[in-house]
């Protein structure tokens, strides 16, 4: 996984000459890359399974939810081009859990990213705007391993790999903007209100059941469905993952357009509040 990060950065450096980015911004990107690498290495350092742990966590959740909803409750989502059975339900569920796990892991850890680094906060030269981005990017990179496994298993069992996979970057960008904006907001507020991480834990539990991850969006009463997608952008992220991975057709392109319109203001707003609070971080910590 770390090799993939280094490879991506190396490729970015290759286009450095053609992008209108200053040397200072490239230096921050290099530092951010180093911090993300260290975070990924530190999470499972010394463990026997190493970076397989996040994948195992997702697979365990997949097995539990598949047993409860597919075998016990007999939930059978109708997916175009795929048979209606427990295996299809597993793929359908896993494709929803991948972006959700990336979101909650990155967001929850970002909330304490500033208060857990008081030494860095008191260093004048350290770019504090990088701290909330580290857990967000680390969790996102971990989720990609689950996506690769899902693509491989789907291709092996159904002999089908949809061409829509190349559209995933169009979902990843607003997904990262949305998560990063909320991460900036939570990280900045946690410095002054230490109840924020616990509050986030409660809200994420509530949001999980308000997002069509373990049940199909079609199960939401029609009069509420539009509001669920309007008020919960991650419902759109989950459905777009399923469109691109399982269906092979973008069925939620209107909601996807709305996701782009929402994610950028959330990112800019969260970052603006973080920057406004930032001068007082050192005094409080």
PDB file of C-alpha atoms in Angstrom:
ATOM      1  CA  UNK A   1       0.000   0.000   0.000  1.00  0.00           C
ATOM      2  CA  UNK A   2       2.845   2.370   0.878  1.00  0.00           C
ATOM      3  CA  UNK A   3       4.449   1.511  -2.469  1.00  0.00           C
ATOM      4  CA  UNK A   4       1.263   2.594  -4.224  1.00  0.00           C
ATOM      5  CA  UNK A   5       1.366   5.931  -2.401  1.00  0.00           C
ATOM      6  CA  UNK A   6       4.992   6.490  -3.350  1.00  0.00           C
ATOM      7  CA  UNK A   7       4.263   5.538  -6.968  1.00  0.00           C
ATOM      8  CA  UNK A   8       1.353   7.985  -7.165  1.00  0.00           C
ATOM      9  CA  UNK A   9       3.483  10.793  -5.768  1.00  0.00           C
ATOM     10  CA  UNK A  10       6.299   9.976  -8.192  1.00  0.00           C
ATOM     11  CA  UNK A  11       3.859  10.291 -11.075  1.00  0.00           C
ATOM     12  CA  UNK A  12       2.593  13.600  -9.705  1.00  0.00           C
ATOM     13  CA  UNK A  13       6.137  14.888  -9.586  1.00  0.00           C
ATOM     14  CA  UNK A  14       6.387  13.982 -13.258  1.00  0.00           C
ATOM     15  CA  UNK A  15       3.672  16.501 -14.127  1.00  0.00           C
ATOM     16  CA  UNK A  16       5.012  19.143 -11.760  1.00  0.00           C
ATOM     17  CA  UNK A  17       6.491  21.159 -14.587  1.00  0.00           C
ATOM     18  CA  UNK A  18       3.186  21.608 -16.413  1.00  0.00           C
ATOM     19  CA  UNK A  19       0.986  22.482 -13.420  1.00  0.00           C
ATOM     20  CA  UNK A  20       0.687  26.066 -12.080  1.00  0.00           C
ATOM     21  CA  UNK A  21       1.704  25.056  -8.555  1.00  0.00           C
ATOM     22  CA  UNK A  22       4.348  26.863  -6.523  1.00  0.00           C
ATOM     23  CA  UNK A  23       7.385  25.166  -4.966  1.00  0.00           C
ATOM     24  CA  UNK A  24       5.930  25.867  -1.510  1.00  0.00           C
ATOM     25  CA  UNK A  25       2.727  24.004  -2.369  1.00  0.00           C
ATOM     26  CA  UNK A  26       4.736  21.062  -3.755  1.00  0.00           C
ATOM     27  CA  UNK A  27       6.751  21.016  -0.526  1.00  0.00           C
ATOM     28  CA  UNK A  28       3.480  20.750   1.434  1.00  0.00           C
ATOM     29  CA  UNK A  29       2.355  17.907  -0.830  1.00  0.00           C
ATOM     30  CA  UNK A  30       5.625  16.084  -0.170  1.00  0.00           C
ATOM     31  CA  UNK A  31       5.183  16.578   3.572  1.00  0.00           C
ATOM     32  CA  UNK A  32       1.565  15.412   3.414  1.00  0.00           C
ATOM     33  CA  UNK A  33       2.648  12.288   1.534  1.00  0.00           C
ATOM     34  CA  UNK A  34       5.276  11.526   4.152  1.00  0.00           C
ATOM     35  CA  UNK A  35       2.770  11.980   6.991  1.00  0.00           C
ATOM     36  CA  UNK A  36       0.208   9.705   5.310  1.00  0.00           C
ATOM     37  CA  UNK A  37       2.870   7.033   4.737  1.00  0.00           C
ATOM     38  CA  UNK A  38       3.962   7.209   8.375  1.00  0.00           C
ATOM     39  CA  UNK A  39       0.342   7.036   9.541  1.00  0.00           C
ATOM     40  CA  UNK A  40      -0.315   3.919   7.454  1.00  0.00           C
ATOM     41  CA  UNK A  41       2.907   2.289   8.659  1.00  0.00           C
ATOM     42  CA  UNK A  42       2.299   3.180  12.335  1.00  0.00           C
ATOM     43  CA  UNK A  43      -1.258   1.805  12.415  1.00  0.00           C
ATOM     44  CA  UNK A  44      -0.224  -1.820  12.017  1.00  0.00           C
ATOM     45  CA  UNK A  45       3.464  -1.699  12.913  1.00  0.00           C
ATOM     46  CA  UNK A  46       4.509  -4.895  14.654  1.00  0.00           C
ATOM     47  CA  UNK A  47       1.306  -6.783  13.795  1.00  0.00           C
ATOM     48  CA  UNK A  48       1.582 -10.045  11.875  1.00  0.00           C
ATOM     49  CA  UNK A  49      -1.089  -9.214   9.289  1.00  0.00           C
ATOM     50  CA  UNK A  50      -0.065  -5.584   8.828  1.00  0.00           C
ATOM     51  CA  UNK A  51      -2.102  -3.743   6.201  1.00  0.00           C
ATOM     52  CA  UNK A  52      -4.447  -6.713   5.796  1.00  0.00           C
ATOM     53  CA  UNK A  53      -6.264  -5.646   8.976  1.00  0.00           C
ATOM     54  CA  UNK A  54      -8.477  -2.952   7.397  1.00  0.00           C
ATOM     55  CA  UNK A  55      -9.491  -5.410   4.682  1.00  0.00           C
ATOM     56  CA  UNK A  56     -10.245  -8.081   7.284  1.00  0.00           C
ATOM     57  CA  UNK A  57     -12.372  -5.630   9.259  1.00  0.00           C
ATOM     58  CA  UNK A  58     -14.447  -4.878   6.172  1.00  0.00           C
ATOM     59  CA  UNK A  59     -14.807  -8.567   5.315  1.00  0.00           C
ATOM     60  CA  UNK A  60     -15.947  -9.406   8.865  1.00  0.00           C
ATOM     61  CA  UNK A  61     -18.609  -6.713   8.682  1.00  0.00           C
ATOM     62  CA  UNK A  62     -19.585  -8.036   5.270  1.00  0.00           C
ATOM     63  CA  UNK A  63     -20.072 -11.569   6.664  1.00  0.00           C
ATOM     64  CA  UNK A  64     -22.079 -10.358   9.665  1.00  0.00           C
ATOM     65  CA  UNK A  65     -24.407  -8.120   7.674  1.00  0.00           C
ATOM     66  CA  UNK A  66     -24.782 -10.699   4.888  1.00  0.00           C
ATOM     67  CA  UNK A  67     -25.846 -13.318   7.428  1.00  0.00           C
ATOM     68  CA  UNK A  68     -28.325 -11.024   9.181  1.00  0.00           C
ATOM     69  CA  UNK A  69     -29.905  -9.310   6.192  1.00  0.00           C
ATOM     70  CA  UNK A  70     -29.553 -11.874   3.402  1.00  0.00           C
ATOM     71  CA  UNK A  71     -30.017 -15.166   5.252  1.00  0.00           C
ATOM     72  CA  UNK A  72     -32.093 -14.222   8.325  1.00  0.00           C
ATOM     73  CA  UNK A  73     -34.161 -11.291   7.001  1.00  0.00           C
ATOM     74  CA  UNK A  74     -34.101 -12.450   3.336  1.00  0.00           C
ATOM     75  CA  UNK A  75     -33.282  -9.027   1.869  1.00  0.00           C
ATOM     76  CA  UNK A  76     -32.724  -9.451  -1.903  1.00  0.00           C
ATOM     77  CA  UNK A  77     -31.781  -6.283  -3.815  1.00  0.00           C
ATOM     78  CA  UNK A  78     -32.596  -6.351  -7.532  1.00  0.00           C
ATOM     79  CA  UNK A  79     -29.415  -5.522  -9.479  1.00  0.00           C
ATOM     80  CA  UNK A  80     -29.426  -5.219 -13.236  1.00  0.00           C
ATOM     81  CA  UNK A  81     -27.430  -8.024 -14.864  1.00  0.00           C
ATOM     82  CA  UNK A  82     -26.737  -9.970 -11.648  1.00  0.00           C
ATOM     83  CA  UNK A  83     -28.619 -12.950 -10.172  1.00  0.00           C
ATOM     84  CA  UNK A  84     -30.697 -12.405  -7.025  1.00  0.00           C
ATOM     85  CA  UNK A  85     -28.852 -14.463  -4.410  1.00  0.00           C
ATOM     86  CA  UNK A  86     -26.735 -14.138  -1.250  1.00  0.00           C
ATOM     87  CA  UNK A  87     -23.495 -13.649  -3.210  1.00  0.00           C
ATOM     88  CA  UNK A  88     -24.946 -10.704  -5.105  1.00  0.00           C
ATOM     89  CA  UNK A  89     -26.183  -9.265  -1.820  1.00  0.00           C
ATOM     90  CA  UNK A  90     -22.643  -9.587  -0.442  1.00  0.00           C
ATOM     91  CA  UNK A  91     -21.191  -7.611  -3.366  1.00  0.00           C
ATOM     92  CA  UNK A  92     -23.973  -5.052  -3.081  1.00  0.00           C
ATOM     93  CA  UNK A  93     -23.378  -4.618   0.651  1.00  0.00           C
ATOM     94  CA  UNK A  94     -19.583  -4.520   0.351  1.00  0.00           C
ATOM     95  CA  UNK A  95     -19.738  -1.826  -2.344  1.00  0.00           C
ATOM     96  CA  UNK A  96     -21.693   0.331   0.123  1.00  0.00           C
ATOM     97  CA  UNK A  97     -19.416  -0.370   3.077  1.00  0.00           C
ATOM     98  CA  UNK A  98     -16.226   0.612   1.214  1.00  0.00           C
ATOM     99  CA  UNK A  99     -16.936   4.387   0.970  1.00  0.00           C
ATOM    100  CA  UNK A 100     -18.690   4.395   4.338  1.00  0.00           C
ATOM    101  CA  UNK A 101     -15.698   2.915   6.176  1.00  0.00           C
ATOM    102  CA  UNK A 102     -13.382   5.381   4.433  1.00  0.00           C
ATOM    103  CA  UNK A 103     -15.613   8.228   5.603  1.00  0.00           C
ATOM    104  CA  UNK A 104     -16.100   7.255   9.247  1.00  0.00           C
ATOM    105  CA  UNK A 105     -12.482   6.185   9.818  1.00  0.00           C
ATOM    106  CA  UNK A 106     -11.066   9.355   8.270  1.00  0.00           C
ATOM    107  CA  UNK A 107     -13.601  11.730   9.798  1.00  0.00           C
ATOM    108  CA  UNK A 108     -13.543  10.289  13.327  1.00  0.00           C
ATOM    109  CA  UNK A 109      -9.733  10.208  13.519  1.00  0.00           C
ATOM    110  CA  UNK A 110      -9.421  13.687  12.017  1.00  0.00           C
ATOM    111  CA  UNK A 111     -11.486  15.106  14.885  1.00  0.00           C
ATOM    112  CA  UNK A 112      -8.583  14.509  17.301  1.00  0.00           C
ATOM    113  CA  UNK A 113      -5.784  15.151  14.786  1.00  0.00           C
ATOM    114  CA  UNK A 114      -4.939  18.577  16.254  1.00  0.00           C
ATOM    115  CA  UNK A 115      -5.370  17.925  19.983  1.00  0.00           C
ATOM    116  CA  UNK A 116      -3.254  14.768  19.679  1.00  0.00           C
ATOM    117  CA  UNK A 117      -0.315  16.714  18.221  1.00  0.00           C
ATOM    118  CA  UNK A 118       0.350  19.615  20.663  1.00  0.00           C
ATOM    119  CA  UNK A 119       4.079  19.617  19.859  1.00  0.00           C
ATOM    120  CA  UNK A 120       3.423  20.198  16.157  1.00  0.00           C
ATOM    121  CA  UNK A 121       0.791  22.846  16.894  1.00  0.00           C
ATOM    122  CA  UNK A 122       3.338  24.924  18.854  1.00  0.00           C
ATOM    123  CA  UNK A 123       5.844  24.822  15.993  1.00  0.00           C
ATOM    124  CA  UNK A 124       5.448  28.028  14.029  1.00  0.00           C
ATOM    125  CA  UNK A 125       6.749  26.591  10.761  1.00  0.00           C
ATOM    126  CA  UNK A 126       4.579  23.469  10.644  1.00  0.00           C
ATOM    127  CA  UNK A 127       1.617  23.699   8.201  1.00  0.00           C
ATOM    128  CA  UNK A 128      -1.263  22.791  10.526  1.00  0.00           C
ATOM    129  CA  UNK A 129      -3.723  22.571   7.644  1.00  0.00           C
ATOM    130  CA  UNK A 130      -2.207  19.174   6.819  1.00  0.00           C
ATOM    131  CA  UNK A 131      -3.107  17.487  10.128  1.00  0.00           C
ATOM    132  CA  UNK A 132      -6.830  16.738   9.438  1.00  0.00           C
ATOM    133  CA  UNK A 133      -6.001  15.561   5.902  1.00  0.00           C
ATOM    134  CA  UNK A 134      -3.642  12.795   7.049  1.00  0.00           C
ATOM    135  CA  UNK A 135      -6.273  10.417   8.562  1.00  0.00           C
ATOM    136  CA  UNK A 136      -8.731  11.241   5.769  1.00  0.00           C
ATOM    137  CA  UNK A 137      -6.264  10.243   3.046  1.00  0.00           C
ATOM    138  CA  UNK A 138      -4.957   7.224   4.982  1.00  0.00           C
ATOM    139  CA  UNK A 139      -8.491   5.859   5.430  1.00  0.00           C
ATOM    140  CA  UNK A 140      -9.274   6.520   1.767  1.00  0.00           C
ATOM    141  CA  UNK A 141      -6.145   4.649   0.609  1.00  0.00           C
ATOM    142  CA  UNK A 142      -7.060   1.727   2.879  1.00  0.00           C
ATOM    143  CA  UNK A 143     -10.532   1.608   1.338  1.00  0.00           C
ATOM    144  CA  UNK A 144      -9.022   1.265  -2.137  1.00  0.00           C
ATOM    145  CA  UNK A 145      -7.645  -2.144  -1.175  1.00  0.00           C
ATOM    146  CA  UNK A 146     -11.204  -3.269  -0.436  1.00  0.00           C
ATOM    147  CA  UNK A 147     -12.369  -1.880  -3.768  1.00  0.00           C
ATOM    148  CA  UNK A 148      -9.637  -3.760  -5.648  1.00  0.00           C
ATOM    149  CA  UNK A 149     -10.638  -7.005  -3.910  1.00  0.00           C
ATOM    150  CA  UNK A 150     -14.311  -6.391  -4.737  1.00  0.00           C
ATOM    151  CA  UNK A 151     -13.490  -5.809  -8.424  1.00  0.00           C
ATOM    152  CA  UNK A 152     -11.358  -8.955  -8.561  1.00  0.00           C
ATOM    153  CA  UNK A 153     -13.983 -11.152  -6.853  1.00  0.00           C
ATOM    154  CA  UNK A 154     -16.787  -9.724  -8.980  1.00  0.00           C
ATOM    155  CA  UNK A 155     -14.801 -10.347 -12.160  1.00  0.00           C
ATOM    156  CA  UNK A 156     -13.926 -13.874 -11.051  1.00  0.00           C
ATOM    157  CA  UNK A 157     -17.452 -14.943 -10.055  1.00  0.00           C
ATOM    158  CA  UNK A 158     -19.508 -13.142 -12.729  1.00  0.00           C
ATOM    159  CA  UNK A 159     -16.925 -12.878 -15.527  1.00  0.00           C
ATOM    160  CA  UNK A 160     -17.913  -9.206 -15.748  1.00  0.00           C
ATOM    161  CA  UNK A 161     -15.885  -6.059 -15.155  1.00  0.00           C
ATOM    162  CA  UNK A 162     -17.777  -2.934 -16.144  1.00  0.00           C
ATOM    163  CA  UNK A 163     -16.130  -0.167 -18.169  1.00  0.00           C
ATOM    164  CA  UNK A 164     -17.704   2.353 -15.774  1.00  0.00           C
ATOM    165  CA  UNK A 165     -14.865   1.678 -13.303  1.00  0.00           C
ATOM    166  CA  UNK A 166     -12.834   4.405 -14.965  1.00  0.00           C
ATOM    167  CA  UNK A 167     -15.446   6.920 -13.747  1.00  0.00           C
ATOM    168  CA  UNK A 168     -14.566   6.295 -10.081  1.00  0.00           C
ATOM    169  CA  UNK A 169     -12.299   9.410  -9.846  1.00  0.00           C
ATOM    170  CA  UNK A 170     -15.430  11.489 -10.503  1.00  0.00           C
ATOM    171  CA  UNK A 171     -16.847  10.070  -7.256  1.00  0.00           C
ATOM    172  CA  UNK A 172     -13.600  10.080  -5.289  1.00  0.00           C
ATOM    173  CA  UNK A 173     -13.009  13.817  -5.729  1.00  0.00           C
ATOM    174  CA  UNK A 174     -16.304  15.016  -4.139  1.00  0.00           C
ATOM    175  CA  UNK A 175     -16.046  12.176  -1.579  1.00  0.00           C
ATOM    176  CA  UNK A 176     -12.632  13.453  -0.457  1.00  0.00           C
ATOM    177  CA  UNK A 177     -13.735  17.101  -0.565  1.00  0.00           C
ATOM    178  CA  UNK A 178     -16.762  16.325   1.579  1.00  0.00           C
ATOM    179  CA  UNK A 179     -14.834  14.242   4.118  1.00  0.00           C
ATOM    180  CA  UNK A 180     -11.971  16.759   4.284  1.00  0.00           C
ATOM    181  CA  UNK A 181     -14.332  19.702   4.817  1.00  0.00           C
ATOM    182  CA  UNK A 182     -16.074  17.945   7.708  1.00  0.00           C
ATOM    183  CA  UNK A 183     -12.679  16.816   9.043  1.00  0.00           C
ATOM    184  CA  UNK A 184     -11.402  20.427   9.097  1.00  0.00           C
ATOM    185  CA  UNK A 185     -14.540  21.547  10.928  1.00  0.00           C
ATOM    186  CA  UNK A 186     -14.380  18.758  13.526  1.00  0.00           C
ATOM    187  CA  UNK A 187     -10.612  19.091  14.091  1.00  0.00           C
ATOM    188  CA  UNK A 188     -10.852  22.842  14.681  1.00  0.00           C
ATOM    189  CA  UNK A 189     -13.872  22.690  17.001  1.00  0.00           C
ATOM    190  CA  UNK A 190     -12.451  19.786  19.046  1.00  0.00           C
ATOM    191  CA  UNK A 191      -9.626  22.022  20.280  1.00  0.00           C
ATOM    192  CA  UNK A 192     -12.213  24.133  22.121  1.00  0.00           C
ATOM    193  CA  UNK A 193     -15.019  21.599  22.676  1.00  0.00           C
ATOM    194  CA  UNK A 194     -13.630  18.214  23.737  1.00  0.00           C
ATOM    195  CA  UNK A 195     -17.074  16.589  23.474  1.00  0.00           C
ATOM    196  CA  UNK A 196     -16.954  16.804  19.689  1.00  0.00           C
ATOM    197  CA  UNK A 197     -15.343  13.330  19.082  1.00  0.00           C
ATOM    198  CA  UNK A 198     -17.919  11.598  21.293  1.00  0.00           C
ATOM    199  CA  UNK A 199     -20.717  13.532  19.604  1.00  0.00           C
ATOM    200  CA  UNK A 200     -19.390  12.499  16.208  1.00  0.00           C
ATOM    201  CA  UNK A 201     -19.475   8.847  17.274  1.00  0.00           C
ATOM    202  CA  UNK A 202     -23.163   9.142  18.178  1.00  0.00           C
ATOM    203  CA  UNK A 203     -24.039  11.027  14.988  1.00  0.00           C
ATOM    204  CA  UNK A 204     -22.181   8.540  12.776  1.00  0.00           C
ATOM    205  CA  UNK A 205     -24.164   5.661  14.278  1.00  0.00           C
ATOM    206  CA  UNK A 206     -27.356   7.531  13.453  1.00  0.00           C
ATOM    207  CA  UNK A 207     -26.150   8.469   9.964  1.00  0.00           C
ATOM    208  CA  UNK A 208     -25.250   4.841   9.208  1.00  0.00           C
ATOM    209  CA  UNK A 209     -28.890   3.796   9.466  1.00  0.00           C
ATOM    210  CA  UNK A 210     -30.031   6.883   7.537  1.00  0.00           C
ATOM    211  CA  UNK A 211     -27.759   5.888   4.625  1.00  0.00           C
ATOM    212  CA  UNK A 212     -28.933   3.080   2.278  1.00  0.00           C
ATOM    213  CA  UNK A 213     -25.995   0.774   3.036  1.00  0.00           C
ATOM    214  CA  UNK A 214     -27.680  -2.282   4.563  1.00  0.00           C
ATOM    215  CA  UNK A 215     -31.020  -1.727   2.827  1.00  0.00           C
ATOM    216  CA  UNK A 216     -31.797  -0.603  -0.745  1.00  0.00           C
ATOM    217  CA  UNK A 217     -32.691   3.032  -1.392  1.00  0.00           C
ATOM    218  CA  UNK A 218     -35.919   1.771  -2.956  1.00  0.00           C
ATOM    219  CA  UNK A 219     -37.011   0.635   0.539  1.00  0.00           C
ATOM    220  CA  UNK A 220     -37.180   4.283   1.659  1.00  0.00           C
ATOM    221  CA  UNK A 221     -40.740   5.647   1.285  1.00  0.00           C
ATOM    222  CA  UNK A 222     -40.896   7.684  -1.900  1.00  0.00           C
ATOM    223  CA  UNK A 223     -41.957  10.891  -0.125  1.00  0.00           C
ATOM    224  CA  UNK A 224     -38.780  10.763   1.999  1.00  0.00           C
ATOM    225  CA  UNK A 225     -36.316   9.360  -0.574  1.00  0.00           C
ATOM    226  CA  UNK A 226     -35.541  12.666  -2.268  1.00  0.00           C
ATOM    227  CA  UNK A 227     -34.904  14.323   1.091  1.00  0.00           C
ATOM    228  CA  UNK A 228     -32.557  11.517   2.167  1.00  0.00           C
ATOM    229  CA  UNK A 229     -30.388  12.140  -0.905  1.00  0.00           C
ATOM    230  CA  UNK A 230     -30.628  15.925  -0.505  1.00  0.00           C
ATOM    231  CA  UNK A 231     -29.686  15.977   3.185  1.00  0.00           C
ATOM    232  CA  UNK A 232     -27.246  13.057   3.183  1.00  0.00           C
ATOM    233  CA  UNK A 233     -24.615  13.342   0.404  1.00  0.00           C
ATOM    234  CA  UNK A 234     -23.070  10.022   1.428  1.00  0.00           C
ATOM    235  CA  UNK A 235     -26.242   8.272   0.294  1.00  0.00           C
ATOM    236  CA  UNK A 236     -25.299   9.472  -3.195  1.00  0.00           C
ATOM    237  CA  UNK A 237     -21.677   8.339  -2.760  1.00  0.00           C
ATOM    238  CA  UNK A 238     -22.853   4.828  -1.790  1.00  0.00           C
ATOM    239  CA  UNK A 239     -25.287   4.577  -4.708  1.00  0.00           C
ATOM    240  CA  UNK A 240     -22.678   5.821  -7.191  1.00  0.00           C
ATOM    241  CA  UNK A 241     -20.188   3.181  -5.999  1.00  0.00           C
ATOM    242  CA  UNK A 242     -22.844   0.529  -6.701  1.00  0.00           C
ATOM    243  CA  UNK A 243     -23.695   2.050 -10.075  1.00  0.00           C
ATOM    244  CA  UNK A 244     -20.082   1.965 -11.258  1.00  0.00           C
ATOM    245  CA  UNK A 245     -19.064  -1.343  -9.687  1.00  0.00           C
ATOM    246  CA  UNK A 246     -22.177  -3.531  -9.997  1.00  0.00           C
ATOM    247  CA  UNK A 247     -24.632  -2.028 -12.479  1.00  0.00           C
ATOM    248  CA  UNK A 248     -22.219  -0.697 -15.086  1.00  0.00           C
ATOM    249  CA  UNK A 249     -24.379   2.345 -15.658  1.00  0.00           C
ATOM    250  CA  UNK A 250     -24.669   5.724 -13.908  1.00  0.00           C
ATOM    251  CA  UNK A 251     -28.262   5.711 -12.636  1.00  0.00           C
ATOM    252  CA  UNK A 252     -27.774   8.555 -10.150  1.00  0.00           C
ATOM    253  CA  UNK A 253     -26.148  11.187 -12.348  1.00  0.00           C
ATOM    254  CA  UNK A 254     -28.483  13.963 -11.099  1.00  0.00           C
ATOM    255  CA  UNK A 255     -27.641  13.155  -7.473  1.00  0.00           C
ATOM    256  CA  UNK A 256     -23.960  12.941  -8.538  1.00  0.00           C
ATOM    257  CA  UNK A 257     -24.121  16.467  -9.946  1.00  0.00           C
ATOM    258  CA  UNK A 258     -25.685  17.688  -6.699  1.00  0.00           C
ATOM    259  CA  UNK A 259     -22.876  15.921  -4.797  1.00  0.00           C
ATOM    260  CA  UNK A 260     -20.280  17.999  -6.662  1.00  0.00           C
ATOM    261  CA  UNK A 261     -22.234  21.197  -5.925  1.00  0.00           C
ATOM    262  CA  UNK A 262     -22.406  20.384  -2.202  1.00  0.00           C
ATOM    263  CA  UNK A 263     -18.914  18.966  -1.622  1.00  0.00           C
ATOM    264  CA  UNK A 264     -16.906  22.021  -2.704  1.00  0.00           C
ATOM    265  CA  UNK A 265     -18.731  24.522  -0.394  1.00  0.00           C
ATOM    266  CA  UNK A 266     -18.470  22.011   2.482  1.00  0.00           C
ATOM    267  CA  UNK A 267     -14.711  21.735   1.914  1.00  0.00           C
ATOM    268  CA  UNK A 268     -14.158  25.488   1.582  1.00  0.00           C
ATOM    269  CA  UNK A 269     -16.424  26.253   4.553  1.00  0.00           C
ATOM    270  CA  UNK A 270     -14.787  23.682   6.818  1.00  0.00           C
ATOM    271  CA  UNK A 271     -11.307  24.844   5.860  1.00  0.00           C
ATOM    272  CA  UNK A 272     -12.235  28.499   6.342  1.00  0.00           C
ATOM    273  CA  UNK A 273     -13.525  27.854   9.887  1.00  0.00           C
ATOM    274  CA  UNK A 274     -10.404  25.790  10.669  1.00  0.00           C
ATOM    275  CA  UNK A 275      -8.121  28.588   9.483  1.00  0.00           C
ATOM    276  CA  UNK A 276     -10.063  31.144  11.519  1.00  0.00           C
ATOM    277  CA  UNK A 277      -9.705  29.046  14.690  1.00  0.00           C
ATOM    278  CA  UNK A 278      -6.096  28.044  14.018  1.00  0.00           C
ATOM    279  CA  UNK A 279      -4.328  31.082  15.613  1.00  0.00           C
ATOM    280  CA  UNK A 280      -5.779  30.131  19.016  1.00  0.00           C
ATOM    281  CA  UNK A 281      -4.776  26.442  18.896  1.00  0.00           C
ATOM    282  CA  UNK A 282      -1.408  26.940  20.585  1.00  0.00           C
ATOM    283  CA  UNK A 283      -2.938  28.991  23.418  1.00  0.00           C
ATOM    284  CA  UNK A 284      -5.529  26.311  24.246  1.00  0.00           C
ATOM    285  CA  UNK A 285      -3.187  23.309  23.894  1.00  0.00           C
TER     286      UNK A 285
END
